[in-house]
CSV table of N, CA and C in Angstrom, one decimal:
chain,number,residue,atom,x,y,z
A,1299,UNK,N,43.3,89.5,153.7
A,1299,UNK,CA,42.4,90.4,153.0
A,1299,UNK,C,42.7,90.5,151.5
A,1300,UNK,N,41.9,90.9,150.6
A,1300,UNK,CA,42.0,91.1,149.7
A,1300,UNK,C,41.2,92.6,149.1
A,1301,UNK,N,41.5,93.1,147.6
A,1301,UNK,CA,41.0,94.4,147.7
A,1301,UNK,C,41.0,93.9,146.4
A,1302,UNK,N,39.9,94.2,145.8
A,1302,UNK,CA,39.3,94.5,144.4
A,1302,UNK,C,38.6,95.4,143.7
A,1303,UNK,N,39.5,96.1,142.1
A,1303,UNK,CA,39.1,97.2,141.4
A,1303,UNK,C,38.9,96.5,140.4
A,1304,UNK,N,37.2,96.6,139.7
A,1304,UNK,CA,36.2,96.5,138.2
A,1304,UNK,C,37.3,97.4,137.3
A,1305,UNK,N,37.2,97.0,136.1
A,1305,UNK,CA,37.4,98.2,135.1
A,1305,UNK,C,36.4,97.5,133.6
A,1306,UNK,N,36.3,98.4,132.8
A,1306,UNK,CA,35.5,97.5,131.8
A,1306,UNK,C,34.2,97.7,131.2
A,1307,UNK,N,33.9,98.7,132.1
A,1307,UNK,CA,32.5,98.8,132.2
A,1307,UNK,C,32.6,99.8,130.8
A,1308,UNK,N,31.1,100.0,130.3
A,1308,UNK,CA,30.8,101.1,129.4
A,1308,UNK,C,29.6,101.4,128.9
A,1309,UNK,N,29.4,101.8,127.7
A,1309,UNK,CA,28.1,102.3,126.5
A,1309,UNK,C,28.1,101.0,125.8
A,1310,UNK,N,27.0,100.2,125.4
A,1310,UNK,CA,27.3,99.6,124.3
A,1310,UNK,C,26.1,98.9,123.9
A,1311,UNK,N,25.6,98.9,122.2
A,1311,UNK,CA,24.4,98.6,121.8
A,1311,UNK,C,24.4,97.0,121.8
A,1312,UNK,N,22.7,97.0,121.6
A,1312,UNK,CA,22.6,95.6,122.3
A,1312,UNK,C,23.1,94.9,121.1
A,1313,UNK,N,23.4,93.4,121.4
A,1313,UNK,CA,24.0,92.8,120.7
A,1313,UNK,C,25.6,92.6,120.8
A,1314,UNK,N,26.0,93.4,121.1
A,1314,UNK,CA,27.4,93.9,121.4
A,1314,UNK,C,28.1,93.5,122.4
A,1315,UNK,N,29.5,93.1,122.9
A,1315,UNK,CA,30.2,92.9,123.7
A,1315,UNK,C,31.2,94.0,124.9
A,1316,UNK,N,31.8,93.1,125.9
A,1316,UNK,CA,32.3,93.6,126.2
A,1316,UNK,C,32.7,92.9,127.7
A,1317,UNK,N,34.3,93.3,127.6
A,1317,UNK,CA,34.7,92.4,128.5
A,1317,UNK,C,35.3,92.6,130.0
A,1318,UNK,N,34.7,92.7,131.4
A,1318,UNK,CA,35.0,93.2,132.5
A,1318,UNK,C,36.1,92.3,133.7
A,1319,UNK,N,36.8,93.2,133.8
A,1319,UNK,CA,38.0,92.7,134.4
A,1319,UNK,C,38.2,93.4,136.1
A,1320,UNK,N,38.4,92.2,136.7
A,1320,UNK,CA,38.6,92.8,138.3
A,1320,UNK,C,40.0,92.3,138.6
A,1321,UNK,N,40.9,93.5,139.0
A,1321,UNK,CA,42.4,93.3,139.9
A,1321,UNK,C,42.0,93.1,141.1
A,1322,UNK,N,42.6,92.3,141.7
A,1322,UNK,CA,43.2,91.7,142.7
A,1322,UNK,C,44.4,92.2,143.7
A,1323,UNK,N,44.2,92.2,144.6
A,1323,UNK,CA,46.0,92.8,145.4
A,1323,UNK,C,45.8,91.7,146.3
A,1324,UNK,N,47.3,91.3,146.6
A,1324,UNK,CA,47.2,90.4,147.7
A,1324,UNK,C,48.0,89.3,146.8
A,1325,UNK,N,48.3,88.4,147.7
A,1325,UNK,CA,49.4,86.8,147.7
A,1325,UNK,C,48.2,85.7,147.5
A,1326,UNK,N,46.9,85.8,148.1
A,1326,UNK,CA,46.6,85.1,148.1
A,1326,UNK,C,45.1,84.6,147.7
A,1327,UNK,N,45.4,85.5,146.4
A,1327,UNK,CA,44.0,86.0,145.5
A,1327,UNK,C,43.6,83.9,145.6
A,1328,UNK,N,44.9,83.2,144.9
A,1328,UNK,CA,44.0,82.3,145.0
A,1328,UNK,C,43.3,81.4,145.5
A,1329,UNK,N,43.5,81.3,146.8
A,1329,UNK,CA,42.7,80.9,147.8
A,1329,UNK,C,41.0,81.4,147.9
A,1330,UNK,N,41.3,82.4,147.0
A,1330,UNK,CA,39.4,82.8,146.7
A,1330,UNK,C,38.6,82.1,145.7
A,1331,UNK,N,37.4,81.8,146.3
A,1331,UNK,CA,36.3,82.0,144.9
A,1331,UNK,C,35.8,83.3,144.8
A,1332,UNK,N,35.6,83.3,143.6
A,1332,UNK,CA,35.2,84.8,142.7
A,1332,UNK,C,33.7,84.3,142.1
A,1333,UNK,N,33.4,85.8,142.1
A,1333,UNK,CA,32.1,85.8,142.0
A,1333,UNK,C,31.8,87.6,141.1
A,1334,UNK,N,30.6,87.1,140.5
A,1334,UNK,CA,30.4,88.9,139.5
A,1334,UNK,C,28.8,88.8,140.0
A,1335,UNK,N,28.9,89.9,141.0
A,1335,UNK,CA,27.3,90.2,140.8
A,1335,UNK,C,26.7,91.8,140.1
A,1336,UNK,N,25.3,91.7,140.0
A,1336,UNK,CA,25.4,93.1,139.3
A,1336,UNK,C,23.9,93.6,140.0
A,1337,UNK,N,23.6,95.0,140.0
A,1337,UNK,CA,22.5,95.6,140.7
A,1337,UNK,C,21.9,96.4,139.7
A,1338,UNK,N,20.5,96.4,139.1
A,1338,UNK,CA,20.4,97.3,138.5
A,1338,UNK,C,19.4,98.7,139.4
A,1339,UNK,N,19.0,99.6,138.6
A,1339,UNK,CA,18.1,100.7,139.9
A,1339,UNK,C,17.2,100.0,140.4
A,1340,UNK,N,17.1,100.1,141.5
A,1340,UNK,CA,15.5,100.1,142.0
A,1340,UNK,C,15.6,98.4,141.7
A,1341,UNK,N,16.8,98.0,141.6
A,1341,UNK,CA,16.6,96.1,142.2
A,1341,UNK,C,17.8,95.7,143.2
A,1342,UNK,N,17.3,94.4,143.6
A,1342,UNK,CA,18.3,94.1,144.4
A,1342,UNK,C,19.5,93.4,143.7
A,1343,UNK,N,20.2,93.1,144.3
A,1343,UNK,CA,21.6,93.2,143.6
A,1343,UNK,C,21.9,91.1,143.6
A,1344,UNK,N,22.2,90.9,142.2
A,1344,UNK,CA,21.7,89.4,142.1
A,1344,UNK,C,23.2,88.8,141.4
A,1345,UNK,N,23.1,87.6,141.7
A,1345,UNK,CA,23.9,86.6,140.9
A,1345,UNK,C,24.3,86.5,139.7
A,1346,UNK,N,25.1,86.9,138.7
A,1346,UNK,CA,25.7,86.6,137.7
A,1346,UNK,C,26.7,85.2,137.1
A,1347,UNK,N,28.0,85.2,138.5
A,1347,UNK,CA,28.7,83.7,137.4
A,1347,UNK,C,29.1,84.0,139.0
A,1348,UNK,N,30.3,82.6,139.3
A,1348,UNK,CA,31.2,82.3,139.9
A,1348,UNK,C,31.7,81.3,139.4
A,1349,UNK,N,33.3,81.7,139.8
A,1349,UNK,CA,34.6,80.5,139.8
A,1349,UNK,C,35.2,80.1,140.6
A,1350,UNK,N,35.7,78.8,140.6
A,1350,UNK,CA,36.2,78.1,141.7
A,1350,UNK,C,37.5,78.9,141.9
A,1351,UNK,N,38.3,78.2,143.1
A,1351,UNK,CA,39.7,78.8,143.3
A,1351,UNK,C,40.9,78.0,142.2
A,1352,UNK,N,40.1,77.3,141.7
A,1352,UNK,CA,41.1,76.8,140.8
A,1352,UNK,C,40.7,77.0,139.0
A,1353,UNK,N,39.5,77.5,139.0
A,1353,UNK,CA,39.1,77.8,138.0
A,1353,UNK,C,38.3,77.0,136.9
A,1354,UNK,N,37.7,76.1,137.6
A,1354,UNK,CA,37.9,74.8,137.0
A,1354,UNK,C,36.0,74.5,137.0
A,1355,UNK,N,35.5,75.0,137.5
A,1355,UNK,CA,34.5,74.8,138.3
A,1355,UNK,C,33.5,76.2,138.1
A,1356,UNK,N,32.5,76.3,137.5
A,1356,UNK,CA,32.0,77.7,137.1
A,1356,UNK,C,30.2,77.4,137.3
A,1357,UNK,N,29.6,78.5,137.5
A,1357,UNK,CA,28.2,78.3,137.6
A,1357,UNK,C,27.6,79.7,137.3
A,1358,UNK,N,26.6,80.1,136.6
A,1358,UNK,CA,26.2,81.1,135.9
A,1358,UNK,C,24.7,81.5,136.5
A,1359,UNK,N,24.2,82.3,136.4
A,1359,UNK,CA,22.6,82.8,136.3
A,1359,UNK,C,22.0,82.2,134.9
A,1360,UNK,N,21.0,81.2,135.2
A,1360,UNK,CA,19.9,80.9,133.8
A,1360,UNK,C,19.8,82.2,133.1
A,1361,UNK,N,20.2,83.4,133.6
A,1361,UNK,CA,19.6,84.4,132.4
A,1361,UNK,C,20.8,85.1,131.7
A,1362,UNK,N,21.8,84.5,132.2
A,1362,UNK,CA,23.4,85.1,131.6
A,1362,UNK,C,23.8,83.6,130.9
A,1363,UNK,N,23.5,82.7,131.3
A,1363,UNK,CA,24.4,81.2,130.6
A,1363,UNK,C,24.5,81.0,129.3
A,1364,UNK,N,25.1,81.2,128.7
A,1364,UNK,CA,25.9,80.9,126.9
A,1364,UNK,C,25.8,82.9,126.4
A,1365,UNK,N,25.8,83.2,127.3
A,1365,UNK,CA,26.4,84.5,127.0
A,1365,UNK,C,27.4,85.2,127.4
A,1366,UNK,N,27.5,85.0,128.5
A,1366,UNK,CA,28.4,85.4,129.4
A,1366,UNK,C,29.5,84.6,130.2
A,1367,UNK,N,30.5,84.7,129.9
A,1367,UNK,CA,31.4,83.5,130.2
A,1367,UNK,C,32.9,84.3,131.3
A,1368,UNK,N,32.8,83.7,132.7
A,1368,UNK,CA,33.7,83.7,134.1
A,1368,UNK,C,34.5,83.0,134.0
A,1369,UNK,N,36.0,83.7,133.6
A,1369,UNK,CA,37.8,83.3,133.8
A,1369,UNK,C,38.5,83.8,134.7
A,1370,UNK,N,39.4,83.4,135.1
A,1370,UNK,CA,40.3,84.2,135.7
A,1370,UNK,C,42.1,83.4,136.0
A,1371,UNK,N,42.6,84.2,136.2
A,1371,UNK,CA,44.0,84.2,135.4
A,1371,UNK,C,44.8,84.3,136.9
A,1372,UNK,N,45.4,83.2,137.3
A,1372,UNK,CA,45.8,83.2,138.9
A,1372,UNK,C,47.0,84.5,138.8
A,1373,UNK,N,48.1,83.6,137.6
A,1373,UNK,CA,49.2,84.6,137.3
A,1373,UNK,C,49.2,86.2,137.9
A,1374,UNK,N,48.3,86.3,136.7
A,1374,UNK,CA,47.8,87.7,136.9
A,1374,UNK,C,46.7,88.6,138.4
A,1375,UNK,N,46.2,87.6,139.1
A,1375,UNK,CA,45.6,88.1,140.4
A,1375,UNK,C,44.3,88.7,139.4
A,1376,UNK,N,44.1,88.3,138.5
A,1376,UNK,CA,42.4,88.8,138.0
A,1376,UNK,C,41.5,87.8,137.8
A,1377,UNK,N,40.4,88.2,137.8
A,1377,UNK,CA,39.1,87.3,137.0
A,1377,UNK,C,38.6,88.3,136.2
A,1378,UNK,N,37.6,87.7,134.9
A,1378,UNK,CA,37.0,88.5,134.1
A,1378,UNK,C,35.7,88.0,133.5
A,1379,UNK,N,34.7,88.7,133.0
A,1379,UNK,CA,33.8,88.3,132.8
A,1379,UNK,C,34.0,88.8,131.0
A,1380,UNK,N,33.5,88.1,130.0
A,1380,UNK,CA,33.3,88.0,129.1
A,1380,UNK,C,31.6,88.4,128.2
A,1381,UNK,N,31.5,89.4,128.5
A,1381,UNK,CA,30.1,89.6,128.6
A,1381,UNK,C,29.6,89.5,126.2
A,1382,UNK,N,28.7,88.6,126.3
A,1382,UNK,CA,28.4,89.0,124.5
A,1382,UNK,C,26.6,88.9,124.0
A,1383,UNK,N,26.5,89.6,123.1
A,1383,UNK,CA,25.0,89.0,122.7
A,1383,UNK,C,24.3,90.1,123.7
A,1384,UNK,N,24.9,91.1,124.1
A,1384,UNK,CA,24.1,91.8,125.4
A,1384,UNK,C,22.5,92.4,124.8
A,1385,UNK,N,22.3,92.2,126.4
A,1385,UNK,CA,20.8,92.7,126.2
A,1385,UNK,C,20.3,94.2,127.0
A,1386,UNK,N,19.2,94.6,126.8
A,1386,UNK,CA,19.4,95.8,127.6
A,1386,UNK,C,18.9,95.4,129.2
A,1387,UNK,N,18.2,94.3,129.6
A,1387,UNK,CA,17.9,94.0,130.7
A,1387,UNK,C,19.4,93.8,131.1
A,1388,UNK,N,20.7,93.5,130.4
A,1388,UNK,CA,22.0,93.7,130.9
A,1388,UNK,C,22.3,94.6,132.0
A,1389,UNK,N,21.7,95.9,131.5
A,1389,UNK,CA,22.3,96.8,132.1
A,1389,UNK,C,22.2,97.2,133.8
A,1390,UNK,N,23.1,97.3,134.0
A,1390,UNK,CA,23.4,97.4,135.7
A,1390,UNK,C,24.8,98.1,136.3
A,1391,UNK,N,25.0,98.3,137.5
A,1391,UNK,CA,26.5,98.2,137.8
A,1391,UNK,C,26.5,96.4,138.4
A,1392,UNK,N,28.1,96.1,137.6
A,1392,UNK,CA,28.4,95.1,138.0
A,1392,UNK,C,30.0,94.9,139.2
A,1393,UNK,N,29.3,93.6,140.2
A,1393,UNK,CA,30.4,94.0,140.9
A,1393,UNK,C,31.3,92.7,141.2
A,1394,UNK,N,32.7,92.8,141.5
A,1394,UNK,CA,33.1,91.4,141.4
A,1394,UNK,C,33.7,91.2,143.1
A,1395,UNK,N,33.3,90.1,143.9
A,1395,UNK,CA,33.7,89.6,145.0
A,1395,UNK,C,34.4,88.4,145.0
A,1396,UNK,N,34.6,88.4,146.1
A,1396,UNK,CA,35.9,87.2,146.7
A,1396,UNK,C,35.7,86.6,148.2
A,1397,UNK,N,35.5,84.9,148.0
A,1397,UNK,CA,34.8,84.7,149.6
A,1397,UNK,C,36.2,83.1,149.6
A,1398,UNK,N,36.1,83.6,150.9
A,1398,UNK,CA,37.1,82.5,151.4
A,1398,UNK,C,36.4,81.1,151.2
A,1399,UNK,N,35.5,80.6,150.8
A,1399,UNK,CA,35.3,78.9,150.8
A,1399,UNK,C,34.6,78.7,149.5
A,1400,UNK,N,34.0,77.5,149.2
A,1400,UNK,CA,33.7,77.5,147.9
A,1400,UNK,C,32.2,78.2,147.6
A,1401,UNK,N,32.0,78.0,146.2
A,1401,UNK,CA,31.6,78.8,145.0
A,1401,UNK,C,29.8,79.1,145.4
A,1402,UNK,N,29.6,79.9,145.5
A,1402,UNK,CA,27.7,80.3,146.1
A,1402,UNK,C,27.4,81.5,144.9
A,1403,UNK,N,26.0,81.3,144.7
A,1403,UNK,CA,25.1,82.2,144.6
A,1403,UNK,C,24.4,83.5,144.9
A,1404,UNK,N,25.1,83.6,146.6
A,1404,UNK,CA,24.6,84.3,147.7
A,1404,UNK,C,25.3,85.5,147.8
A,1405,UNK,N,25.1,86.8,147.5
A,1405,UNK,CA,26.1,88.2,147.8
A,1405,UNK,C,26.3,88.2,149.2
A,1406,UNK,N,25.2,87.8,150.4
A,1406,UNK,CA,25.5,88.3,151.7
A,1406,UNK,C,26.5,86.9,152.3
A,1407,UNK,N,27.1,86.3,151.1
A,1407,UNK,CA,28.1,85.0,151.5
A,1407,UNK,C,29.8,85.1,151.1
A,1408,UNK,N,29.7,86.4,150.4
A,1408,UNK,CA,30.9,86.9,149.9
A,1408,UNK,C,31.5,88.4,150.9
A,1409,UNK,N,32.9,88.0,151.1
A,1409,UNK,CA,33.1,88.6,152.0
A,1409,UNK,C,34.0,89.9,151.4
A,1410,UNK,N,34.3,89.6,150.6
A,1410,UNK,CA,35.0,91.0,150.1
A,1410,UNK,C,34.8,91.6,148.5
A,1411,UNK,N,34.5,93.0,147.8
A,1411,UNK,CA,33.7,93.7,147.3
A,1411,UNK,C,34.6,94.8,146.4
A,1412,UNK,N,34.3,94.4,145.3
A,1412,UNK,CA,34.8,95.9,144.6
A,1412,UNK,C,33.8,97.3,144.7
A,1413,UNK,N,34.3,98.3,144.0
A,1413,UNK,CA,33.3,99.5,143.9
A,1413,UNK,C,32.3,99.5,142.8
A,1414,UNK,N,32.6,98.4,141.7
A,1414,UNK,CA,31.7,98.4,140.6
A,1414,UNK,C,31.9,98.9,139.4
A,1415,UNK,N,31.7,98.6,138.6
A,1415,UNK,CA,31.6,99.4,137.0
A,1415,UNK,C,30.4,99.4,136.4
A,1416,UNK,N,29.6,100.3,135.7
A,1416,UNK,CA,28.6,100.6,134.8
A,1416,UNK,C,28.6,99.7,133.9
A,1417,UNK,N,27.6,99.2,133.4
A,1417,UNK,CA,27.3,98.9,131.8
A,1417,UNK,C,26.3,99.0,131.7
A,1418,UNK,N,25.9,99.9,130.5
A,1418,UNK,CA,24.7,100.0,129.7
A,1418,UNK,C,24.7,99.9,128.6
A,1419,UNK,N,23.6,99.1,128.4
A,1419,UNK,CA,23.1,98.5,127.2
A,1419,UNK,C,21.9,99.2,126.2
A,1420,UNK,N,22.1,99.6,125.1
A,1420,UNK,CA,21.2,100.5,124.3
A,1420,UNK,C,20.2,99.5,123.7
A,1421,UNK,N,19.1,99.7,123.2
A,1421,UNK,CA,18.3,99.2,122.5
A,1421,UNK,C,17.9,99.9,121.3
């Protein structure tokens, strides 16, 4: 198993950055692919990026791609999302998962879940 805590989240006007980081516990963070999804109110909760288990290997949402950019740091047991150029349709809680086989689009495919962090985006 693995257990994942967001931090990162915040206020921030559009145009503006900001960069979200998910810890990891466990030996064997890297055996996972990682994944950042985000929900805003009153929508269902959609695809943002994923990374391979080796990191090597990345695929984004058409509406996040050359703005938003998915790393992650084995050393360290994190991945992070690089969020820039934000927009206010940004805004959501964002959440980062971890599924034992390779890299999907699909939240009901990922098996394990942080609690999320806020970001809002001002206009």
């Amino acid at each position: 198993q693995v257990q994942l805590v967001e931090s990162g989240g915040g206020l921030v006007q559009a145009g503006g950055s900001l960069r979200l980081s998910c810890a990891a516990s466990g030996r064997t963070f890297k055996t996972y692919t990682m994944g950042w999804f985000r929900q805003a109110p009153g929508k269902e909760r959609e695809f943002v990026a994923t990374i391979s288990r080796s990191g090597s290997i990345t695929y984004y949402a058409d509406s996040v791609k050359g703005r938003l950019t998915i790393s992650r740091d084995i050393a360290k047991n994190a991945v992070y999302l690089q969020m820039n150029s934000l927009k206010p349709e940004d805004t959501a809680v964002y959440y980062c998962a971890a599924r034992e086989d390779g890299t999907s689009r699909y939240p009901d495919e990922y098996d394990f879940w942080g609690q999320g962090t806020q970001v809002t985006v001002s206009s």
